[in-house]
């Protein structure tokens, strides 16, 4: 494999590196021209309504924002030299055989492409081509950057049988680049197995079981970017959403999609999706588990329909000088028919007065009158009809109904008969219910119940695509809440069964996908790691037989001897050893995370302050002044740091309600490091680590 000169060395021959730098400069100039063209558009004379003008103005503003040139982000990261000409359609207007692959499309003044969007079909061989399947690619070139400057290149001559496969130095350097600031995109380093998931069709749901460091989160985000490119008009109407486990995680990933030119993807936690009531209480693990059980859906369905009653008297409607009588049995038949159809409670309640009015109109026709639709609408609004509807099908306020269910033991017993045991009913009841919805001790699990009830009353709008990350930690009822948001769309489900740290963590993806409403989803497993060094992931994988015996241990493409150190010290030497480990990590380039049991965070914060080491909260962007983040073990999931100092693994395990959950929490903490992990402990390590 031919590699260009490293930064500072003179390239051989006709200075191809300078030619590539010239193309980069020309491409940046072309991008600036594209942005200036968009900024110069005059929309004052655009015909149409003010609404269409406002929509057009917003589209132009989005276009201008998407054309921003990020000075420290490479405009292109690769080049493909094809053996044969590519069609103009696939080449996005290009007529040659050479294409520069980058984060967005850039064309010159004549419309010819200077950089091809990584999502375009012609770019796919950059990720998929190999010596065994070159896909008509003669040469694949990767570029190396320092800051925003192009400093090196590296070629793979895929059509040359004399060349042998060797590891890409630039690819490894990009993967190992220090993690300073929020999560970066991986568009330059997407691997073939990842690319297959990214480019999968929009119609199906994909579930990705990914070991730590396999890039499952990045794959999910790049899949959203790809789908928006391939199905922009469709998803612009229906919307897209990324669901993460907490706000720190969402803050960590929030710059990935904008860096790829996608600015309109919503992000939320599950709790933000179900924010119908103000959460001010906290459940025990047992109560949260019962409330999160899928059986609660049937309990709520019964509660919603508990107010439906059959009429006991006929309905008499006064119209002018005449009165029309609807017998009790006919009125009951209408109510029973709507009840049997299992349509949304609110929709049925709206249909009921029209059904009754239609039955009254039939009486009118039999009496010699000729009523029309306007008469039917008038009858549906008749006070007698409205009173009958309210008596048979009373309106339901979801929050008030759940409030009653969780505070009224008799009502809960009636709705949960044959579903929840008496012990389970006692667990979910509030010990001190508030007198009203506003003062009730709502918990996070209660909010999900309110969301389920809201959907029983009125259908939740569905989005075109939802990405659900760290999905292994959701309860069945939370899966249902997310599933409602993509009931007519598709989803990308990301997670790792070995990292499930809630008492209700899912046992299998088949079970999770069932609750999500996506039973036919395809499950992909990523086991090849790119982030965590082999020495670290092998050590953490010692826990797998205890926490996820069905999963294969992950491997890593990165062999970094010395990336794992384990130091046992005396109890009185623990604090100084932790400070020293943090200082040693901070001497190196990149970010450092100090991960510890939640109960130790306050004390460690004081320790770091006394030691003169400034530190950040999880999700906060690092800077030259502060590159150390103090991370509670409960918030470590999904985050990554160049160097991790893990304090007292035994305390991390002991901080959870049971051993298995504690070991899973430890597995998460052990796998956050990109370049090095230092374990510092005074207590014996858990036996499961060997």
XYZ file of N, CA and C in Angstrom, residues 446-593:
444
model
N -45.359 6.441 36.092
C -46.749 6.905 36.013
C -46.982 7.704 34.738
N -46.001 8.525 34.358
C -46.141 9.351 33.158
C -46.315 8.483 31.920
N -45.659 7.331 31.892
C -45.816 6.408 30.772
C -47.230 5.833 30.756
N -47.791 5.583 31.950
C -49.175 5.093 32.024
C -50.146 6.146 31.495
N -49.891 7.406 31.809
C -50.747 8.480 31.293
C -50.647 8.542 29.774
N -49.444 8.318 29.250
C -49.272 8.335 27.795
C -50.033 7.192 27.137
N -49.992 6.016 27.747
C -50.746 4.872 27.224
C -52.238 5.177 27.230
N -52.704 5.771 28.316
C -54.126 6.109 28.424
C -54.514 7.168 27.393
N -53.638 8.136 27.199
C -53.901 9.169 26.191
C -54.071 8.552 24.814
N -53.253 7.541 24.517
C -53.370 6.875 23.220
C -54.637 6.041 23.123
N -55.090 5.490 24.229
C -56.353 4.745 24.218
C -57.530 5.663 23.908
N -57.396 6.926 24.305
C -58.461 7.897 24.055
C -58.339 8.477 22.646
N -57.124 8.842 22.260
C -56.899 9.431 20.933
C -55.554 8.999 20.397
N -55.516 8.595 19.150
C -54.314 8.025 18.547
C -53.138 8.995 18.578
N -51.970 8.455 18.933
C -50.738 9.241 18.936
C -50.236 9.385 17.505
N -49.893 10.600 17.057
C -49.370 10.771 15.693
C -48.082 9.973 15.498
N -47.929 9.389 14.322
C -46.763 8.566 14.019
C -45.761 9.335 13.163
N -44.479 9.117 13.446
C -43.394 9.716 12.666
C -42.943 8.746 11.583
N -42.134 9.258 10.657
C -41.651 8.416 9.572
C -40.556 7.465 10.012
N -39.671 7.930 10.911
C -38.593 7.063 11.379
C -38.155 7.501 12.768
N -37.913 6.515 13.627
C -37.458 6.765 14.993
C -36.211 5.926 15.252
N -35.183 6.568 15.803
C -33.992 5.854 16.271
C -34.085 5.759 17.791
N -34.047 4.546 18.303
C -34.137 4.307 19.743
C -32.816 3.747 20.223
N -32.065 4.551 20.967
C -30.740 4.121 21.424
C -30.788 3.693 22.888
N -29.829 2.834 23.261
C -29.780 2.226 24.600
C -31.132 1.608 24.936
N -31.655 0.887 23.957
C -33.019 0.367 24.077
C -33.151 -0.745 25.102
N -32.047 -1.375 25.460
C -32.128 -2.518 26.370
C -32.662 -2.142 27.746
N -32.639 -0.867 28.092
C -33.042 -0.439 29.431
C -34.521 -0.075 29.537
N -35.260 -0.156 28.449
C -36.665 0.272 28.486
C -37.562 -0.823 29.047
N -38.622 -0.404 29.713
C -39.650 -1.335 30.167
C -40.598 -1.614 29.004
N -41.385 -2.686 29.092
C -42.364 -2.952 28.031
C -43.294 -1.775 27.766
N -43.739 -1.081 28.808
C -44.630 0.061 28.613
C -43.902 1.223 27.935
N -42.597 1.383 28.205
C -41.831 2.410 27.512
C -41.642 2.057 26.042
N -41.412 0.761 25.765
C -41.352 0.335 24.363
C -42.653 0.679 23.643
N -43.766 0.441 24.291
C -45.058 0.745 23.683
C -45.183 2.251 23.399
N -44.674 3.070 24.332
C -44.740 4.522 24.144
C -43.939 4.954 22.920
N -42.742 4.382 22.753
C -41.932 4.717 21.580
C -42.565 4.132 20.321
N -43.062 2.912 20.424
C -43.681 2.271 19.266
C -44.858 3.040 18.711
N -45.598 3.717 19.589
C -46.721 4.537 19.119
C -46.237 5.675 18.224
N -45.018 6.149 18.473
C -44.477 7.267 17.681
C -43.979 6.818 16.312
N -43.928 5.521 16.044
C -43.522 5.045 14.712
C -44.429 3.899 14.263
N -45.690 3.953 14.659
C -46.620 2.860 14.348
C -46.820 2.679 12.851
N -46.763 3.769 12.082
C -46.900 3.668 10.625
C -45.570 3.937 9.929
N -44.500 4.109 10.695
C -43.177 4.331 10.133
C -42.248 3.189 10.491
N -40.957 3.438 10.398
C -39.970 2.411 10.711
C -39.099 2.879 11.866
N -38.236 1.987 12.330
C -37.387 2.313 13.476
C -36.024 1.670 13.329
N -35.043 2.269 13.969
C -33.726 1.666 14.146
C -33.513 1.537 15.649
N -33.435 0.308 16.125
C -33.325 0.022 17.551
C -31.879 -0.352 17.850
N -31.268 0.346 18.790
C -29.854 0.148 19.096
C -29.690 -0.212 20.566
N -28.829 -1.162 20.852
C -28.612 -1.498 22.251
C -27.666 -2.661 22.427
N -27.472 -3.020 23.673
C -26.594 -4.123 24.046
C -27.202 -4.789 25.275
N -27.635 -6.024 25.122
C -28.292 -6.719 26.230
C -27.381 -6.806 27.452
N -26.069 -6.828 27.227
C -25.138 -6.920 28.352
C -25.072 -5.632 29.155
N -25.586 -4.528 28.601
C -25.525 -3.244 29.292
C -26.866 -2.849 29.906
N -27.797 -3.782 29.993
C -29.084 -3.475 30.614
C -28.934 -3.306 32.112
N -29.198 -2.109 32.623
C -28.937 -1.830 34.038
C -30.184 -1.413 34.812
N -31.359 -1.591 34.242
C -32.585 -1.334 34.995
C -33.169 -2.664 35.462
N -33.937 -2.661 36.547
C -34.531 -3.923 37.013
C -35.437 -4.564 35.975
N -35.951 -3.759 35.039
C -36.865 -4.270 34.029
C -36.183 -4.409 32.671
N -34.843 -4.400 32.630
C -34.113 -4.487 31.363
C -34.579 -5.704 30.569
N -34.653 -5.532 29.262
C -35.205 -6.580 28.409
C -34.302 -7.813 28.381
N -34.925 -8.974 28.292
C -34.176 -10.221 28.267
C -33.787 -10.664 26.879
N -34.521 -10.213 25.868
C -34.216 -10.594 24.485
C -34.757 -9.525 23.550
N -34.149 -9.430 22.371
C -34.628 -8.448 21.405
C -35.975 -8.845 20.823
N -36.260 -10.141 20.760
C -37.571 -10.570 20.269
C -38.679 -10.035 21.173
N -38.445 -10.104 22.476
C -39.416 -9.578 23.443
C -39.563 -8.065 23.304
N -38.430 -7.379 23.185
C -38.464 -5.916 23.068
C -39.196 -5.488 21.803
N -38.907 -6.135 20.681
C -39.521 -5.760 19.407
C -41.015 -6.056 19.402
N -41.411 -7.069 20.147
C -42.847 -7.359 20.280
C -43.556 -6.199 20.957
N -43.014 -5.713 22.045
C -43.637 -4.596 22.760
C -43.582 -3.305 21.931
N -42.540 -3.171 21.117
C -42.412 -1.992 20.266
C -43.412 -2.025 19.118
N -43.981 -3.197 18.850
C -44.903 -3.335 17.724
C -44.184 -3.581 16.414
N -42.936 -4.094 16.490
C -42.131 -4.328 15.289
C -41.601 -5.764 15.291
N -42.509 -6.727 15.407
C -42.094 -8.126 15.538
C -41.277 -8.625 14.349
N -41.509 -8.067 13.170
C -40.814 -8.546 11.976
C -39.464 -7.913 11.749
N -38.951 -7.181 12.713
C -37.686 -6.469 12.524
C -36.517 -7.437 12.358
N -35.545 -6.994 11.572
C -34.329 -7.774 11.351
C -33.304 -7.409 12.423
N -32.687 -8.405 13.040
C -31.702 -8.168 14.098
C -30.296 -8.380 13.541
N -29.458 -7.355 13.665
C -28.050 -7.428 13.266
C -27.188 -7.395 14.523
N -26.092 -8.151 14.521
C -25.196 -8.146 15.666
C -23.831 -7.629 15.245
N -23.364 -6.584 15.929
C -22.031 -6.038 15.699
C -21.129 -6.478 16.846
N -20.077 -7.211 16.532
C -19.167 -7.707 17.571
C -17.743 -7.197 17.378
N -17.457 -6.589 16.212
C -16.110 -6.077 15.960
C -16.021 -4.641 16.455
N -15.191 -4.421 17.452
C -15.064 -3.096 18.040
C -14.008 -2.256 17.347
N -14.239 -0.947 17.314
C -13.284 -0.009 16.718
C -12.822 1.029 17.742
N -13.530 1.142 18.842
C -13.232 2.193 19.807
C -12.436 1.664 21.000
N -12.915 0.612 21.627
C -12.287 0.103 22.851
C -11.095 -0.795 22.488
N -9.924 -0.565 23.071
C -8.760 -1.422 22.781
C -9.028 -2.880 23.165
N -8.361 -3.794 22.468
C -8.577 -5.223 22.671
C -8.309 -5.634 24.121
N -7.269 -5.113 24.722
C -6.919 -5.471 26.095
C -8.036 -5.086 27.063
N -8.672 -3.946 26.816
C -9.739 -3.467 27.694
C -11.017 -4.270 27.482
N -11.413 -4.470 26.219
C -12.677 -5.175 25.954
C -12.568 -6.641 26.375
N -11.381 -7.236 26.252
C -11.206 -8.621 26.690
C -11.375 -8.728 28.201
N -10.861 -7.748 28.928
C -10.994 -7.743 30.384
C -12.458 -7.578 30.784
N -13.161 -6.636 30.160
C -14.574 -6.416 30.480
C -15.421 -7.621 30.107
N -15.039 -8.333 29.040
C -15.830 -9.477 28.571
C -15.802 -10.643 29.542
N -14.913 -10.596 30.536
C -14.936 -11.639 31.570
C -16.270 -11.642 32.327
N -16.984 -10.515 32.268
C -18.264 -10.417 32.970
C -19.425 -11.022 32.181
N -19.247 -11.246 30.886
C -20.370 -11.666 30.042
C -21.044 -12.964 30.492
N -20.312 -14.000 30.894
C -21.010 -15.219 31.335
C -21.991 -14.964 32.477
N -21.731 -13.952 33.294
C -22.617 -13.658 34.424
C -23.740 -12.706 34.059
N -23.524 -11.833 33.070
C -24.520 -10.791 32.791
C -25.286 -11.008 31.493
N -24.714 -11.746 30.536
C -25.398 -11.998 29.257
C -24.790 -13.245 28.634
N -25.102 -14.404 29.195
C -24.437 -15.643 28.759
C -24.657 -16.001 27.294
N -25.683 -15.438 26.659
C -25.946 -15.780 25.262
C -25.176 -14.965 24.257
N -24.469 -13.934 24.714
C -23.781 -13.039 23.784
C -22.337 -13.473 23.567
N -21.899 -13.338 22.304
C -20.503 -13.633 21.987
C -19.627 -12.479 22.456
N -18.452 -12.765 22.983
C -17.551 -11.684 23.406
C -17.157 -10.811 22.215
N -17.020 -9.527 22.467
C -16.611 -8.613 21.412
C -15.107 -8.708 21.192
N -14.699 -8.422 19.968
C -13.284 -8.311 19.656
C -13.005 -6.882 19.221
N -11.738 -6.527 19.151
C -11.374 -5.173 18.745
C -10.322 -5.219 17.653
N -10.412 -4.288 16.719
C -9.407 -4.190 15.662
C -8.177 -3.449 16.173
N -8.242 -2.922 17.380
C -7.174 -2.084 17.917
C -6.424 -2.817 19.026
N -5.216 -3.215 18.700
C -4.356 -3.864 19.686
C -3.425 -2.805 20.258
N -3.672 -2.412 21.495
C -2.895 -1.338 22.121
C -2.316 -1.840 23.432
N -1.166 -2.493 23.385
C -0.547 -3.006 24.629
C -0.346 -1.890 25.651
N -0.642 -2.212 26.896
C -0.495 -1.218 27.956
C -1.692 -0.313 28.127
N -2.783 -0.586 27.405
C -3.971 0.273 27.509
C -4.759 0.013 28.782
N -4.456 -1.078 29.495
C -5.169 -1.404 30.737
C -4.180 -1.494 31.885
N -4.450 -0.745 32.947
C -3.663 -0.870 34.171
C -4.617 -1.057 35.342
N -4.231 -1.923 36.268
C -5.057 -2.200 37.446
C -4.170 -2.040 38.672
N -4.564 -1.154 39.563
C -3.738 -0.878 40.743
C -4.574 -1.041 42.004
N -4.136 -1.951 42.883
C -4.780 -2.077 44.188
C -3.936 -1.344 45.221
N -4.602 -0.504 46.008
C -3.905 0.296 47.011
C -4.598 0.104 48.354
N -3.975 0.591 49.396
C -4.599 0.536 50.716
C -5.739 1.545 50.764
N -6.708 1.356 51.666
C -7.835 2.298 51.739
C -7.402 3.745 51.933
N -6.377 3.988 52.768
C -5.955 5.370 53.009
C -5.214 5.959 51.808
N -4.746 5.106 50.903
C -4.016 5.596 49.727
C -4.918 5.722 48.498
N -6.204 5.394 48.661
C -7.100 5.377 47.495
C -7.253 6.761 46.875
N -7.567 7.761 47.704
C -7.785 9.103 47.158
C -6.543 9.642 46.453
N -5.353 9.587 47.070
C -4.159 10.067 46.358
C -3.906 9.307 45.053
N -4.208 8.001 45.058
C -3.978 7.198 43.850
C -4.930 7.615 42.729
N -6.176 7.946 43.073
C -7.135 8.396 42.066
C -6.690 9.723 41.466
N -6.251 10.646 42.320
C -5.779 11.950 41.830
C -4.573 11.763 40.922
N -3.648 10.910 41.314
C -2.451 10.690 40.519
C -2.805 10.064 39.169
N -3.766 9.136 39.158
C -4.190 8.517 37.900
C -4.819 9.555 36.971
N -5.601 10.464 37.533
C -6.214 11.526 36.724
C -5.140 12.459 36.160
N -4.156 12.815 36.990
C -3.071 13.687 36.510
C -2.314 13.008 35.359
N -2.038 11.715 35.506
C -1.305 10.986 34.473
C -2.090 10.970 33.161
N -3.407 10.779 33.248
C -4.241 10.760 32.043
C -4.270 12.125 31.380
N -4.325 13.180 32.190
C -4.414 14.535 31.652
C -3.107 14.999 31.018
N -2.021 14.308 31.275
C -0.763 14.644 30.619
C -0.781 14.254 29.145
N -1.734 13.420 28.785
C -1.857 12.978 27.397
C -2.936 13.803 26.691
N -2.909 13.771 25.366
C -3.885 14.521 24.589
C -5.246 13.830 24.644
N -6.300 14.627 24.723
C -7.641 14.071 24.688
C -8.398 14.267 25.986
N -9.530 13.591 26.070
C -10.426 13.745 27.216
C -10.190 12.637 28.237
N -10.547 12.935 29.486
C -10.429 11.961 30.570
C -11.734 11.917 31.342
N -12.190 10.717 31.648
C -13.385 10.549 32.466
C -13.048 9.799 33.739
